[in-house]
CSV table of C-alpha atoms in Angstrom, one decimal:
chain,number,residue,atom,x,y,z
A,1,MET,CA,-18.2,18.4,19.1
A,2,LYS,CA,-15.7,17.3,16.2
A,3,SER,CA,-17.0,15.9,13.2
A,4,CYS,CA,-15.9,12.5,11.5
A,5,LEU,CA,-16.5,11.0,8.2
A,6,ILE,CA,-15.9,7.0,7.9
A,7,VAL,CA,-15.9,5.4,4.5
A,8,TYR,CA,-16.3,1.8,4.9
A,9,ASN,CA,-15.8,-0.6,2.1
A,10,PRO,CA,-18.2,-4.0,3.1
A,11,SER,CA,-16.4,-5.9,0.5
A,12,SER,CA,-13.0,-6.0,2.3
A,13,GLY,CA,-11.6,-9.0,4.2
A,14,ARG,CA,-14.1,-11.5,5.3
A,15,ARG,CA,-16.6,-9.1,7.3
A,16,GLY,CA,-19.9,-8.8,5.6
A,17,LYS,CA,-22.5,-7.4,8.0
A,18,LYS,CA,-22.9,-4.1,9.2
A,19,ASP,CA,-23.8,-4.7,12.6
A,20,PHE,CA,-20.4,-3.7,14.2
A,21,LEU,CA,-20.8,0.1,12.7
A,22,ARG,CA,-23.3,1.2,15.4
A,23,GLU,CA,-20.7,0.2,18.2
A,24,LEU,CA,-18.2,2.2,16.2
A,25,GLU,CA,-20.7,5.2,16.3
A,26,GLN,CA,-21.0,4.8,19.8
A,27,ILE,CA,-17.1,5.0,20.6
A,28,LEU,CA,-16.8,8.0,18.0
A,29,LEU,CA,-19.5,9.8,20.3
A,30,GLU,CA,-17.7,8.7,23.4
A,31,TYR,CA,-14.6,10.5,22.1
A,32,GLN,CA,-16.6,13.6,21.2
A,33,TYR,CA,-16.8,13.1,17.4
A,34,SER,CA,-20.1,12.9,15.5
A,35,PRO,CA,-19.6,10.4,13.0
A,36,THR,CA,-21.2,10.2,9.6
A,37,ILE,CA,-20.4,6.4,7.9
A,38,MET,CA,-20.7,6.0,3.9
A,39,THR,CA,-20.4,2.9,2.6
A,40,THR,CA,-18.9,2.2,-0.8
A,41,LYS,CA,-20.7,0.2,-3.6
A,42,TYR,CA,-18.3,-0.2,-6.3
A,43,LYS,CA,-14.7,0.2,-7.2
A,44,GLY,CA,-13.4,4.0,-7.1
A,45,HIS,CA,-16.8,4.7,-4.8
A,46,ALA,CA,-14.6,5.4,-1.9
A,47,MET,CA,-12.5,8.2,-3.8
A,48,GLU,CA,-15.4,9.6,-4.9
A,49,ILE,CA,-16.8,10.0,-1.8
A,50,VAL,CA,-14.2,11.6,0.0
A,51,GLU,CA,-13.5,14.3,-3.4
A,52,GLN,CA,-17.1,15.5,-2.7
A,53,ALA,CA,-17.6,15.6,0.9
A,54,VAL,CA,-18.0,18.5,3.1
A,55,SER,CA,-14.7,19.2,5.5
A,56,VAL,CA,-14.7,17.4,8.6
A,57,ASP,CA,-12.0,17.2,11.5
A,58,LEU,CA,-11.3,13.4,10.7
A,59,LEU,CA,-11.5,10.9,7.7
A,60,ILE,CA,-11.3,7.5,8.6
A,61,SER,CA,-10.9,4.6,5.8
A,62,ILE,CA,-12.3,1.2,6.9
A,63,GLY,CA,-11.3,-1.2,4.7
A,64,GLY,CA,-8.1,-3.0,3.0
A,65,ASP,CA,-4.9,-1.1,1.6
A,66,GLY,CA,-6.8,-0.4,-1.6
A,67,THR,CA,-9.6,1.1,0.0
A,68,PHE,CA,-7.2,3.2,1.8
A,69,ASN,CA,-5.6,4.1,-1.1
A,70,GLU,CA,-8.9,5.2,-2.9
A,71,VAL,CA,-9.2,7.5,0.3
A,72,MET,CA,-6.0,9.1,-0.2
A,73,VAL,CA,-6.4,9.5,-3.9
A,74,GLY,CA,-9.6,11.4,-3.1
A,75,ASN,CA,-8.0,13.3,-0.5
A,76,PHE,CA,-5.2,14.4,-3.0
A,77,HIS,CA,-8.1,15.4,-5.4
A,78,ARG,CA,-9.4,18.1,-3.2
A,79,GLN,CA,-8.3,21.7,-2.6
A,80,LYS,CA,-8.0,21.8,1.3
A,81,ARG,CA,-7.0,18.0,2.4
A,82,LEU,CA,-8.3,16.4,5.8
A,83,LEU,CA,-6.5,14.7,8.4
A,84,VAL,CA,-7.0,10.7,7.5
A,85,SER,CA,-6.4,7.7,9.6
A,86,HIS,CA,-7.3,3.9,8.4
A,87,ILE,CA,-8.5,0.9,10.2
A,88,PRO,CA,-7.7,-2.4,8.4
A,89,LEU,CA,-10.6,-5.0,7.6
A,90,GLY,CA,-8.6,-6.3,4.5
A,91,THR,CA,-7.0,-9.8,4.0
A,92,THR,CA,-3.3,-9.1,4.2
A,93,ASN,CA,-3.6,-5.5,5.7
A,94,ASP,CA,-0.2,-4.7,5.4
A,95,ILE,CA,-0.6,-0.7,6.2
A,96,GLY,CA,-2.4,-1.6,9.3
A,97,THR,CA,-0.3,-3.9,10.7
A,98,MET,CA,2.8,-1.7,10.2
A,99,TYR,CA,1.2,1.3,11.6
A,100,GLY,CA,0.7,-1.2,14.8
A,101,PHE,CA,-2.9,-2.2,14.6
A,102,GLY,CA,-4.5,-5.5,16.1
A,103,LYS,CA,-7.4,-7.5,15.0
A,104,ASN,CA,-10.0,-5.9,16.9
A,105,ILE,CA,-11.8,-3.1,15.1
A,106,PHE,CA,-13.2,-1.4,17.9
A,107,GLU,CA,-9.8,-1.4,19.9
A,108,ASN,CA,-8.2,-0.2,16.8
A,109,LEU,CA,-10.7,2.9,16.4
A,110,LYS,CA,-9.6,3.7,20.3
A,111,LEU,CA,-6.0,3.5,19.3
A,112,VAL,CA,-6.5,6.2,16.7
A,113,LEU,CA,-8.9,8.4,18.3
A,114,GLU,CA,-6.0,8.5,21.0
A,115,GLY,CA,-3.2,8.5,18.3
A,116,THR,CA,-0.6,11.3,17.2
A,117,ILE,CA,-0.8,13.4,14.0
A,118,LYS,CA,2.5,12.6,12.0
A,119,LYS,CA,3.5,13.7,8.5
A,120,VAL,CA,3.8,10.9,6.2
A,121,ASP,CA,5.8,10.3,2.7
A,122,ILE,CA,3.5,9.5,0.1
A,123,GLY,CA,4.5,8.1,-3.4
A,124,LEU,CA,3.2,9.4,-6.8
A,125,LEU,CA,3.2,7.3,-9.9
A,126,ASN,CA,2.8,9.7,-12.9
A,127,ASN,CA,1.1,11.8,-10.1
A,128,HIS,CA,-1.0,9.1,-8.7
A,129,PRO,CA,-0.9,8.4,-4.9
A,130,PHE,CA,0.4,5.4,-3.3
A,131,ILE,CA,0.8,4.8,0.5
A,132,TYR,CA,3.0,2.3,0.9
A,133,VAL,CA,4.1,0.4,-2.4
A,134,ALA,CA,4.2,0.4,-6.2
A,135,GLY,CA,5.2,-3.2,-8.1
A,136,PHE,CA,5.7,-4.0,-11.4
A,137,GLY,CA,6.4,-7.7,-13.2
A,138,LYS,CA,6.7,-11.2,-11.4
A,139,PHE,CA,4.2,-12.0,-8.5
A,140,VAL,CA,2.7,-8.2,-8.3
A,141,ASN,CA,-0.5,-9.3,-9.8
A,142,ILE,CA,-1.3,-11.8,-7.5
A,143,SER,CA,-2.8,-8.7,-5.1
A,144,TYR,CA,-5.2,-8.1,-8.0
A,145,ASP,CA,-5.8,-11.2,-9.5
A,146,THR,CA,-7.0,-13.4,-6.8
A,147,PRO,CA,-10.8,-13.7,-7.0
A,148,ARG,CA,-12.3,-11.7,-3.8
A,149,GLU,CA,-14.7,-15.1,-3.4
A,150,LEU,CA,-11.0,-16.9,-2.9
A,151,LYS,CA,-10.1,-13.9,-0.4
A,152,LYS,CA,-13.3,-14.1,1.5
A,153,LYS,CA,-13.1,-18.2,2.0
A,154,PHE,CA,-9.6,-18.4,2.7
A,155,GLY,CA,-7.9,-15.4,3.7
A,156,TYR,CA,-4.2,-14.6,3.0
A,157,LEU,CA,-4.0,-18.4,2.0
A,158,ALA,CA,-5.7,-17.4,-1.3
A,159,TYR,CA,-2.7,-15.3,-2.1
A,160,LEU,CA,-0.4,-18.2,-1.6
A,161,ILE,CA,-2.6,-20.4,-3.8
A,162,GLU,CA,-2.2,-17.5,-6.7
A,163,GLY,CA,1.3,-17.4,-5.8
A,164,LEU,CA,2.1,-20.7,-6.7
A,165,LYS,CA,0.5,-20.6,-10.0
A,166,GLU,CA,2.7,-17.6,-10.9
A,167,PHE,CA,5.9,-19.2,-9.7
A,168,HIS,CA,5.3,-22.1,-12.4
A,169,GLY,CA,4.3,-19.5,-15.1
A,170,LYS,CA,6.8,-18.0,-17.1
A,171,THR,CA,9.0,-15.3,-16.3
A,172,LYS,CA,9.5,-12.4,-18.7
A,173,MET,CA,12.0,-10.1,-18.6
A,174,TYR,CA,11.6,-6.1,-19.4
A,175,GLU,CA,14.0,-4.4,-20.9
A,176,ILE,CA,14.3,-1.0,-19.2
A,177,GLU,CA,16.3,2.1,-18.7
A,178,TYR,CA,16.1,4.2,-15.3
A,179,GLU,CA,17.3,7.7,-13.5
A,180,VAL,CA,17.9,7.2,-9.8
A,181,ASN,CA,20.3,9.4,-7.4
A,182,GLY,CA,21.7,11.5,-10.8
A,183,GLN,CA,22.6,8.6,-12.6
A,184,THR,CA,20.9,6.2,-15.6
A,185,TYR,CA,21.5,2.7,-16.0
A,186,SER,CA,20.0,0.1,-18.3
A,187,LYS,CA,19.0,-3.6,-17.6
A,188,GLN,CA,16.5,-6.4,-17.8
A,189,ILE,CA,14.5,-7.0,-15.0
A,190,SER,CA,11.8,-9.6,-13.9
A,191,PHE,CA,10.1,-7.4,-11.4
A,192,LEU,CA,10.5,-4.3,-9.2
A,193,LEU,CA,9.3,-2.5,-6.1
A,194,ILE,CA,8.9,0.9,-5.0
A,195,SER,CA,7.8,1.4,-1.3
A,196,ASN,CA,7.9,3.4,1.9
A,197,ALA,CA,7.1,0.3,4.4
A,198,ASN,CA,8.6,-2.5,6.4
A,199,ARG,CA,5.7,-4.9,5.6
A,200,ILE,CA,5.1,-5.6,2.0
A,201,ALA,CA,3.1,-8.8,1.1
A,202,GLY,CA,2.3,-10.0,4.6
A,203,ILE,CA,6.1,-10.0,5.4
A,204,ASP,CA,6.9,-8.4,8.2
A,205,ASN,CA,10.7,-6.6,8.3
A,206,PHE,CA,10.9,-6.5,4.4
A,207,TYR,CA,13.7,-4.0,5.0
A,208,LYS,CA,15.2,-3.8,8.4
A,209,SER,CA,15.3,0.1,8.9
A,210,VAL,CA,12.6,2.0,7.0
A,211,LYS,CA,11.4,5.6,8.0
A,212,LEU,CA,8.0,7.0,7.1
A,213,ASP,CA,9.0,10.9,6.9
A,214,ASP,CA,12.7,10.2,5.9
A,215,ASN,CA,11.9,11.8,2.5
A,216,CYS,CA,13.0,8.7,0.7
A,217,PHE,CA,11.4,5.7,-0.8
A,218,GLU,CA,13.0,2.1,-1.3
A,219,VAL,CA,13.4,1.0,-4.9
A,220,LEU,CA,14.4,-2.6,-5.5
A,221,LEU,CA,15.1,-3.9,-8.8
A,222,CYS,CA,15.3,-7.9,-9.8
A,223,ASP,CA,16.8,-9.8,-12.9
A,224,LEU,CA,16.1,-13.0,-11.4
A,225,THR,CA,14.9,-15.7,-14.0
A,226,THR,CA,15.2,-19.5,-12.8
A,227,LYS,CA,12.8,-20.9,-10.4
A,228,ALA,CA,15.7,-21.7,-8.1
A,229,ASP,CA,17.1,-18.2,-7.6
A,230,ILE,CA,13.4,-17.1,-7.3
A,231,LEU,CA,13.0,-19.5,-4.4
A,232,LYS,CA,16.5,-18.5,-2.9
A,233,SER,CA,15.2,-15.2,-2.7
A,234,LEU,CA,11.9,-15.8,-1.4
A,235,TYR,CA,13.9,-17.6,1.6
A,236,TYR,CA,16.5,-14.8,1.9
A,237,LEU,CA,13.3,-12.5,2.6
A,238,THR,CA,12.8,-14.0,5.9
A,239,THR,CA,16.6,-14.9,6.7
A,240,ARG,CA,18.8,-12.0,5.4
A,241,ASP,CA,18.7,-8.4,4.0
A,242,ILE,CA,16.9,-8.9,0.8
A,243,THR,CA,19.1,-5.6,-0.4
A,244,LYS,CA,22.4,-7.7,-0.4
A,245,VAL,CA,21.1,-10.6,-2.0
A,246,PRO,CA,22.5,-11.4,-5.8
A,247,GLY,CA,20.3,-10.6,-8.6
A,248,PHE,CA,18.5,-7.7,-6.3
A,249,TYR,CA,19.6,-3.7,-7.0
A,250,PHE,CA,18.5,-1.7,-4.3
A,251,TYR,CA,18.4,2.3,-3.9
A,252,LYS,CA,16.7,5.2,-1.4
A,253,ALA,CA,15.8,8.0,-3.4
A,254,ASN,CA,12.9,10.6,-3.7
A,255,SER,CA,12.9,10.6,-7.2
A,256,PHE,CA,12.9,7.4,-9.8
A,257,THR,CA,12.3,7.6,-13.9
A,258,ILE,CA,11.7,4.2,-15.2
A,259,ARG,CA,11.1,3.7,-19.4
A,260,PHE,CA,10.3,0.7,-21.2
A,261,SER,CA,11.8,-0.4,-24.3
A,262,ASP,CA,8.2,-1.3,-25.1
A,263,ILE,CA,4.8,-0.4,-23.9
A,264,PRO,CA,4.0,-3.2,-21.1
A,265,LYS,CA,1.3,-5.4,-21.4
A,266,LYS,CA,1.3,-5.9,-17.6
A,267,CYS,CA,-0.1,-3.5,-15.1
A,268,TRP,CA,1.2,-1.9,-12.1
A,269,CYS,CA,0.1,-2.7,-8.6
A,270,LEU,CA,-0.4,0.3,-6.1
A,271,ASP,CA,-1.1,-0.5,-2.8
A,272,GLY,CA,-2.6,-4.3,-3.9
A,273,GLU,CA,-5.0,-2.7,-6.6
A,274,LYS,CA,-4.3,-2.5,-10.1
A,275,PHE,CA,-3.2,0.4,-11.5
A,276,ASP,CA,-4.7,0.7,-15.3
A,277,SER,CA,-2.6,3.1,-16.9
A,278,VAL,CA,-0.3,1.7,-18.7
A,279,THR,CA,2.9,3.9,-20.7
A,280,LYS,CA,6.0,3.7,-21.6
A,281,GLU,CA,7.5,6.1,-19.0
A,282,TYR,CA,7.0,6.3,-15.0
A,283,HIS,CA,8.1,9.0,-12.7
A,284,ILE,CA,7.8,8.4,-9.1
A,285,THR,CA,8.1,11.2,-7.0
A,286,LEU,CA,7.1,12.1,-3.3
A,287,GLU,CA,4.6,13.8,-1.4
A,288,ASN,CA,6.0,14.7,2.1
A,289,ASN,CA,3.3,17.1,3.7
A,290,VAL,CA,0.4,14.7,4.3
A,291,GLU,CA,-1.0,14.5,7.8
A,292,LEU,CA,-2.1,10.9,9.3
A,293,LEU,CA,-3.4,10.2,12.8
A,294,LEU,CA,-1.7,7.3,13.7
A,295,PRO,CA,-1.5,5.2,16.7
A,296,ASN,CA,1.1,5.6,19.2
A,297,LYS,CA,2.7,2.2,19.4
A,298,ASN,CA,5.1,2.1,16.7
A,299,VAL,CA,5.8,6.0,16.0
A,300,SER,CA,9.1,6.2,17.4
A,301,LYS,CA,10.0,3.1,15.4
A,302,LEU,CA,8.8,4.7,11.9
A,303,PHE,CA,9.5,7.9,12.2
A,304,ILE,CA,12.1,10.5,12.9
A,305,HIS,CA,10.6,13.6,13.7
């Protein structure tokens, strides 16, 4: 029988009871996995659990995108990485939806256990892993600033409430210099996104064609400032190719460096969570030898190989 470690975040999403864990254990046993379940108790605990865990055949994260990020960071810190999978239990669940999961946690577990092992590109911001998106500037703080109590009570609507507050606030511009694809540029921006995903902030098909194993990430910078232009860009997100909208600057690359003229007071957002390390210069690179066990549903759409 194979070994499986589940790292479960009971604070993710609206599910607060542990009564479903016994059924998950039973499913794992039926698929010839001997399960161990570890429950997180504080921010950063998932990372610590994975760092210190004995070797297992399969490591499963159960929680939101931030929980999966912690598990991935812990796995990066290990001398020998584990095979990882993720079952979504958060509020937005961008990663889980992109991978092809539904809303039934038991069916999702079966999709994992019947899935396919794929090598996935993982981004590194100053050597700190992010699975699907790193963001900075206008709106990107909504994910980590939205109170957990609101998320539990209202779900995705809580983010929209915080988004309205951010929309009516002043748009700060950041003076930057950045290097991408052998060229150096100077610009003022209001926000930027670096991602390896076709679903971001609950928006499906954010980009029209994304592959998770093409040794590239997508870079999107924005210099819009007025409320009218921002509203127009939000409309374009659902109706047009965002990479061709005036005020947006798009690149595909496997390396990206950004330098701020001053140390920014605002923090980055990595996979929906606050990244506290603040400096003037950031280097974004790729690690493309990370194995995930994924549902078969969207594999042909998301991968080249």
